[in-house]
Coordinates of C-alpha atoms and ligand atoms in Angstrom, one line a residue:
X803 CA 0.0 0.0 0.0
X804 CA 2.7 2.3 0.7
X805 CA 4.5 1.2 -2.3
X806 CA 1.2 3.0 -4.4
X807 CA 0.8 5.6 -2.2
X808 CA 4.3 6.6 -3.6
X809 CA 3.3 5.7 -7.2
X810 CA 0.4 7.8 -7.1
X811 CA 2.0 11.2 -5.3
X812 CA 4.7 11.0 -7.7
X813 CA 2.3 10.9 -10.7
X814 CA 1.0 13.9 -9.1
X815 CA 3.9 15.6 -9.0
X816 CA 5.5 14.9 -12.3
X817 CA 1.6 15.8 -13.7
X818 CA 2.6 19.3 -12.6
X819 CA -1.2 19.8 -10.7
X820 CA 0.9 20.0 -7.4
X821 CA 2.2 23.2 -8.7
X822 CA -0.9 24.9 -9.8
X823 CA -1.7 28.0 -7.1
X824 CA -5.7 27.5 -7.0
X825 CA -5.5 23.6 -7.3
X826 CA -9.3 22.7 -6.4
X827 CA -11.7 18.6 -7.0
X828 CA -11.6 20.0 -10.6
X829 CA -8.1 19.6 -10.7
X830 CA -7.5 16.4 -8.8
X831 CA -10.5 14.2 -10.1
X832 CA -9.0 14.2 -13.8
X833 CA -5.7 13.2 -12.1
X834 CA -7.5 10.7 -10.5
X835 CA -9.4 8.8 -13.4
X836 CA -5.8 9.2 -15.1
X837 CA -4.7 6.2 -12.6
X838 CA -4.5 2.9 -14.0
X839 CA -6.9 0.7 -12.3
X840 CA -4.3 -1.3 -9.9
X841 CA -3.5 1.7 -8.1
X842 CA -7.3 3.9 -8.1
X843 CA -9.7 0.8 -6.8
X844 CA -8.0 -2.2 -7.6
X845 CA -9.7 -4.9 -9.7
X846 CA -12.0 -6.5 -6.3
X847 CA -11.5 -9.3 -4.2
X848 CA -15.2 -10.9 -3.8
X849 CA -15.4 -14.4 -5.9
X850 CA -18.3 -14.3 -8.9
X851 CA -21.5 -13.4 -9.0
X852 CA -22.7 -11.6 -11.7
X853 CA -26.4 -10.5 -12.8
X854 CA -27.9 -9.8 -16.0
X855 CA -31.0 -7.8 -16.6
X856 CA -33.5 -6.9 -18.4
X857 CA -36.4 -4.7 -19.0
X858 CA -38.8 -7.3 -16.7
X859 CA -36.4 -9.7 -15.5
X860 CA -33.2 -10.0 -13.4
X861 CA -31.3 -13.3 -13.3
X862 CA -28.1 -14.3 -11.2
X863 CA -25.2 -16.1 -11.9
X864 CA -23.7 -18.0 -9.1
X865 CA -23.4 -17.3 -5.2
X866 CA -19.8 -16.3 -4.7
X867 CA -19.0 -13.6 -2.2
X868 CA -19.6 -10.9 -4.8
X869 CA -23.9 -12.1 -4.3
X870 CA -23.3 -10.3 -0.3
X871 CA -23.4 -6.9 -1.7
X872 CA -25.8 -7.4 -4.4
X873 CA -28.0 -9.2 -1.7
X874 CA -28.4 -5.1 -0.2
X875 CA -28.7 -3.6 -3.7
X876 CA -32.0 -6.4 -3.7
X877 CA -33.2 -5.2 -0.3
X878 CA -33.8 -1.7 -1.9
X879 CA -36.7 -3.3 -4.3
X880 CA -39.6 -5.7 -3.7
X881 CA -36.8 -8.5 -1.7
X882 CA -37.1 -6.0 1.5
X883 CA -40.6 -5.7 1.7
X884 CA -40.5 -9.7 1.4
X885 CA -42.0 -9.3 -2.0
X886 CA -39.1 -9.9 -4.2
X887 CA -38.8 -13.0 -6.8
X888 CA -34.9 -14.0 -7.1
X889 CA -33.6 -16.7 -9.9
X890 CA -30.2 -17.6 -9.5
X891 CA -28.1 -19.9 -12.0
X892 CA -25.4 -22.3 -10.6
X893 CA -22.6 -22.7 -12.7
X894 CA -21.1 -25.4 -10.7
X895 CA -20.4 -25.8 -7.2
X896 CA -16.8 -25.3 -6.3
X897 CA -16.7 -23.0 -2.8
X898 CA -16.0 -19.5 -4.5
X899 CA -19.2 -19.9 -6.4
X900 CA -21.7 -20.4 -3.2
X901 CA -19.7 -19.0 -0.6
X902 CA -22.0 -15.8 -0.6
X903 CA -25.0 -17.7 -0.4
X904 CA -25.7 -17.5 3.2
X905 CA -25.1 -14.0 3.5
X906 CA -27.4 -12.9 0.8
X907 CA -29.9 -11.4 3.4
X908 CA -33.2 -11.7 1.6
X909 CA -32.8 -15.5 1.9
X910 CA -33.9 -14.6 5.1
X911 CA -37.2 -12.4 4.9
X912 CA -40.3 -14.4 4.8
X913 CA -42.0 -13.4 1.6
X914 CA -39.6 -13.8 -0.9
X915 CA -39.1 -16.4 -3.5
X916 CA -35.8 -17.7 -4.4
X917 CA -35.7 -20.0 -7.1
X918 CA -32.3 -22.2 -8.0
X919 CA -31.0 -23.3 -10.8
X920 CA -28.6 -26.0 -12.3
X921 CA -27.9 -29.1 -14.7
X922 CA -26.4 -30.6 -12.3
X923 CA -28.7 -33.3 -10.0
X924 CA -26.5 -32.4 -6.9
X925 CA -28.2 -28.7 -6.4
X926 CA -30.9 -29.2 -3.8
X927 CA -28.4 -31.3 -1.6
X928 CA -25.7 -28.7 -2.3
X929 CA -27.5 -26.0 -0.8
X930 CA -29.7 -28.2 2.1
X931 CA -26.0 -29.0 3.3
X932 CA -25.0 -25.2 2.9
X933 CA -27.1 -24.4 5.4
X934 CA -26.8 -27.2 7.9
X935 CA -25.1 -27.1 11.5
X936 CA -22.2 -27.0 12.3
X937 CA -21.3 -25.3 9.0
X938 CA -23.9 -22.5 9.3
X939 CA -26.3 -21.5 12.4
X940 CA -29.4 -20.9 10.6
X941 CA -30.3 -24.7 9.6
X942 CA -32.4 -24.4 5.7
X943 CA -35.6 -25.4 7.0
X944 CA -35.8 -22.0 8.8
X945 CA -34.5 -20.0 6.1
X946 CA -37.5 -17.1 6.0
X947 CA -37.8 -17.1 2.0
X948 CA -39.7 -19.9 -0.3
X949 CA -36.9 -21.9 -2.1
X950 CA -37.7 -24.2 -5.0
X951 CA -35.1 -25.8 -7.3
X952 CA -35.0 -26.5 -11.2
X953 CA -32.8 -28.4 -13.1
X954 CA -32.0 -27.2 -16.9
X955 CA -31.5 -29.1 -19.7
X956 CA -27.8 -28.5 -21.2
X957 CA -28.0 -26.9 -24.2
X958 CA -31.9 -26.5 -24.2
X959 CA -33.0 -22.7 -24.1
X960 CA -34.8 -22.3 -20.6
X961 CA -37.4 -18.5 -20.7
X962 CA -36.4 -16.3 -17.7
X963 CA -39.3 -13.5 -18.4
X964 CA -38.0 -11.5 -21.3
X965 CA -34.5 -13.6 -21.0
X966 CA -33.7 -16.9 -22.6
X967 CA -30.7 -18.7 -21.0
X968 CA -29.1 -22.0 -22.4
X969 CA -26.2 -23.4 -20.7
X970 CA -23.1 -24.8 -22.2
X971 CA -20.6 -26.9 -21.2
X972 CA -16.8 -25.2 -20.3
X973 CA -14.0 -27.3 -19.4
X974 CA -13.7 -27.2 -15.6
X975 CA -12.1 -30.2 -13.4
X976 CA -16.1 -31.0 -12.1
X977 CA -18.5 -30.3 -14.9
X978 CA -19.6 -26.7 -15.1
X979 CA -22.1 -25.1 -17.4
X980 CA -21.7 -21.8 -19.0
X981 CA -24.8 -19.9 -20.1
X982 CA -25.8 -18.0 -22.8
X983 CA -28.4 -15.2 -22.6
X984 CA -30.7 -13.7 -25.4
X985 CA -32.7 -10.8 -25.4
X986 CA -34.4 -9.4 -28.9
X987 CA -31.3 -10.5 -30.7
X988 CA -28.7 -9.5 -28.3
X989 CA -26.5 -12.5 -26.2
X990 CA -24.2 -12.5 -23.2
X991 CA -21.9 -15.3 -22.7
X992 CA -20.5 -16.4 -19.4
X993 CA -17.7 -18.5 -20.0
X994 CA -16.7 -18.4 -15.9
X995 CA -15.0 -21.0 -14.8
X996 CA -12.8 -22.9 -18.0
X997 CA -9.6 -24.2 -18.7
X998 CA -10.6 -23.6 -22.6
X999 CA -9.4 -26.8 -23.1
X1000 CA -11.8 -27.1 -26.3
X1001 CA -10.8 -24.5 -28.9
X1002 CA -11.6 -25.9 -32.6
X1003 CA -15.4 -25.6 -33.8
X1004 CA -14.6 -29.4 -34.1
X1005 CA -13.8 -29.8 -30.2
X1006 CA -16.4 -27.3 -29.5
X1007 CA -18.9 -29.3 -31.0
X1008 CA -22.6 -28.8 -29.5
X1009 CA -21.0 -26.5 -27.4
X1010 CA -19.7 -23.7 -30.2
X1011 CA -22.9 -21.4 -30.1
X1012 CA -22.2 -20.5 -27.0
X1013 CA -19.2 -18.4 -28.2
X1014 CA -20.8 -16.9 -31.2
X1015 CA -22.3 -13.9 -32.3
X1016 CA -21.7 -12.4 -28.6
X1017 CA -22.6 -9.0 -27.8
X1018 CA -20.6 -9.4 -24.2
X1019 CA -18.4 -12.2 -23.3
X1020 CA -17.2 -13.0 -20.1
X1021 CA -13.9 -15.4 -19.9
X1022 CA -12.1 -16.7 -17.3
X1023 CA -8.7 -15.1 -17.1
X1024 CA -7.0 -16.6 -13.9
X1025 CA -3.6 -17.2 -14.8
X1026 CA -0.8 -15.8 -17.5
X1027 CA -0.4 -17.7 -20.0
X1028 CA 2.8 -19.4 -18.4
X1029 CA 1.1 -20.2 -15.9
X1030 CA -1.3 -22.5 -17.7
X1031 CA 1.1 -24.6 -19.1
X1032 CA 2.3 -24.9 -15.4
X1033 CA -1.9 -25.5 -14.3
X1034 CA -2.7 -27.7 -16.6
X1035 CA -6.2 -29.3 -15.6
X1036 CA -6.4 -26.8 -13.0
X1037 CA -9.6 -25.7 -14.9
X1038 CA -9.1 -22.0 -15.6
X1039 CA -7.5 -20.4 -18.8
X1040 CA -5.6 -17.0 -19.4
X1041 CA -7.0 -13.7 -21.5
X1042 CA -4.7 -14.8 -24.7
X1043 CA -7.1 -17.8 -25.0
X1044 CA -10.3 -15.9 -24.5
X1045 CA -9.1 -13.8 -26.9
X1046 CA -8.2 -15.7 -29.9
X1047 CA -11.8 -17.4 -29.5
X1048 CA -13.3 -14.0 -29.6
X1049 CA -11.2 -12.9 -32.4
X1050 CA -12.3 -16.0 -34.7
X1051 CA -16.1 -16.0 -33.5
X1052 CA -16.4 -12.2 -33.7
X1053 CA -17.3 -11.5 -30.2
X1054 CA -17.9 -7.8 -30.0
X1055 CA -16.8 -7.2 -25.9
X1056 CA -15.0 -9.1 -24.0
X1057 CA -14.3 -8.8 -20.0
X1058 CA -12.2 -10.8 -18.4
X1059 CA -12.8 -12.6 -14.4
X1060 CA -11.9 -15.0 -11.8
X1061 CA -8.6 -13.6 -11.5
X1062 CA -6.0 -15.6 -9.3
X1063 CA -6.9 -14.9 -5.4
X1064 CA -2.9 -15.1 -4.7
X1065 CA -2.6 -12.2 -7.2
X1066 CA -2.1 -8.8 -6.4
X1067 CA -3.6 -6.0 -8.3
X1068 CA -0.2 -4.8 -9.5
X1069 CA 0.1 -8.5 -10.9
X1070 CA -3.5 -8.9 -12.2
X1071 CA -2.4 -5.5 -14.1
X1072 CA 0.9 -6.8 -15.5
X1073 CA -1.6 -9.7 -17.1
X1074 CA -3.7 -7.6 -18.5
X1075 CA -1.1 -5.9 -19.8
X1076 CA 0.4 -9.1 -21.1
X1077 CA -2.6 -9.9 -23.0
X1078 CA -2.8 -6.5 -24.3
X1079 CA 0.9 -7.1 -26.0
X1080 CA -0.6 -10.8 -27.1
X1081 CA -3.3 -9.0 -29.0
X1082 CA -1.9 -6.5 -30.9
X1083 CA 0.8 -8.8 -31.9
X1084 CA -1.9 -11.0 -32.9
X1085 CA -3.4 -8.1 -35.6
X1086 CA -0.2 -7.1 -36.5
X1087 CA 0.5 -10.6 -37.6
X1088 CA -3.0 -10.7 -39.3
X1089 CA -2.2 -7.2 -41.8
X1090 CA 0.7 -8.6 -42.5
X1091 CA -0.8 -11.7 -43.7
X1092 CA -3.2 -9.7 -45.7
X1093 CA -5.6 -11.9 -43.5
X1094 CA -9.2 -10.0 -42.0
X1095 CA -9.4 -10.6 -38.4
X1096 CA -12.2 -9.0 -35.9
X1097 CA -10.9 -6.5 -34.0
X1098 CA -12.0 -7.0 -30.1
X1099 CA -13.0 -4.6 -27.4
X1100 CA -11.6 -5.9 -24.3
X1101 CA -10.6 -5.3 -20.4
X1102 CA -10.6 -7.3 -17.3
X1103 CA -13.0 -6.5 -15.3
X1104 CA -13.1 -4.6 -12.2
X1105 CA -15.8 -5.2 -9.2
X1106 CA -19.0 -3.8 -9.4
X1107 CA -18.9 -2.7 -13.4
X1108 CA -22.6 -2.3 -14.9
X1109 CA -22.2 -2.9 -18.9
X1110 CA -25.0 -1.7 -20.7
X1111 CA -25.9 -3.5 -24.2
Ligands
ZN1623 ZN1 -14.4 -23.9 -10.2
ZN1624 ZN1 -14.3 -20.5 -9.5

């Protein structure tokens, strides 16, 4: 921390604002959204949950720690008066994606309706033993809100009010299902957690729409990519993977997720930038060839980001 306390003081004072005689918040924000994101806010520790909406509906994607805080965005609407209707989508069941889950406080208030989702068979007994002693106080039976659980279909479009999701499957060490959402011609892919494994349309398979004709994508970017030859079968991928998918498939936005909890934002930042060298080597090498290649918009994500389509 000290360390980018220094970085950022000294990018004030070479920016010359420090100087200025009437230096007022006109001044300093600009400085401020000048900093690159590892030393202004950092890229977020909580593990995924993500949500998509739309005009009627709101779905969730997984119960990692990141579903606490959108658990007291909920309690603003219809989930604090016990009146709220919640439908959240498993991907699989590794720790960091249901470690939120019993901290998402409108679980608790009589009322609401929380409605779960998975291919797998395991969910209901996942989430029973969730809440059961000694692991957590409040044993499920007592949990205020009405919970039902639904199993999807891979591959078979399931209607979420205005939203149609269909889940995919990613390479992960236990099987885990990405999903694809539609809305009046637009689609989201969460590709959250894979290894990638499966590149070729041929490997792909039945699982190849999920990566095309994507307005947002959302890939798993946990390690360099050293570091995956080092993790192989660990189940995650790096950016440089996501991104030569997205360049063949035409994915318009990419983000990138699930970064490595051992890494520090300064390192996360270093892989970005990493990736960022990857890709423009990548279209230089395409002009070159005189080949056509789609150009990508891309980041990794930072906590909290909203990404209107
Ligand atoms: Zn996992
Ligand atoms: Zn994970």
């Amino acid at each position: 921390m000290r360390a980018r306390m220094k970085d950022v003081v000294t990018r004030f004072a070479e920016s010359g604002m420090g100087k200025k005689s009437a230096l007022s918040l006109d001044h300093v924000e600009p400085f401020l959204a000048s900093l690159p994101q590892h030393l202004y806010g950092g890229f977020g520790g909580n593990t995924p949950c993500i949500e998509v909406r739309a005009a009627q509906q709101r779905a969730i994607i997984d119960g990692g720690s990141g579903i606490r805080p959108l658990g007291y965005e909920l309690l603003r609407g219809p989930c604090g008066k016990g009146q709220g209707e919640v439908h959240i989508l498993f991907t699989h069941f590794h720790w960091d994606h249901l470690i939120g889950l019993p901290f998402f406080v409108p679980i608790f208030i009589p009322g609401n309706k929380i409605h779960f989702y998975a291919v797998q068979p395991e969910l209901e007994e996942v989430i029973r033993t969730i809440f059961k002693k000694p692991f957590f106080p409040v044993p499920f039976e007592y949990l205020g809100a009405e919970i039902s659980f639904h199993r999807l279909e891979p591959r078979k479009p399931k209607a979420f009010g205005d939203l149609m999701a269909t889940p995919y499957q990613l390479d992960h060490p236990d099987p885990c299902w990405g999903f694809r959402f539609e809305r009046e011609g637009m689609a989201y892919a969460h590709c959250v957690d894979t290894e990638a494994s499966r590149v070729t349309p041929e490997e792909l398979g039945p699982d190849l729409p999920l990566y095309q004709n994507v307005d947002l994508m959302v890939f798993d970017a946990q390690y360099t990519l050293m570091e995956t030859i080092e993790k192989i079968d660990w189940g995650h991928a790096a950016a440089s993977i996501g991104l030569d998918l997205a360049m063949r498939e035409g994915v318009k936005r990419m983000l990138f997720m699930h970064h490595d909890p051992a890494s520090s934002d300064e390192k996360i930042a270093e892989a970005e930038a990493e990736a960022r060298r990857y890709y423009d080597s990548q279209l230089r090498a395409a002009k070159r060839a005189g080949k056509k290649i789609h150009e990508v918009e891309w980041s990794f994500a930072t906590e909290g980001m909203v990404i209107p389509l």
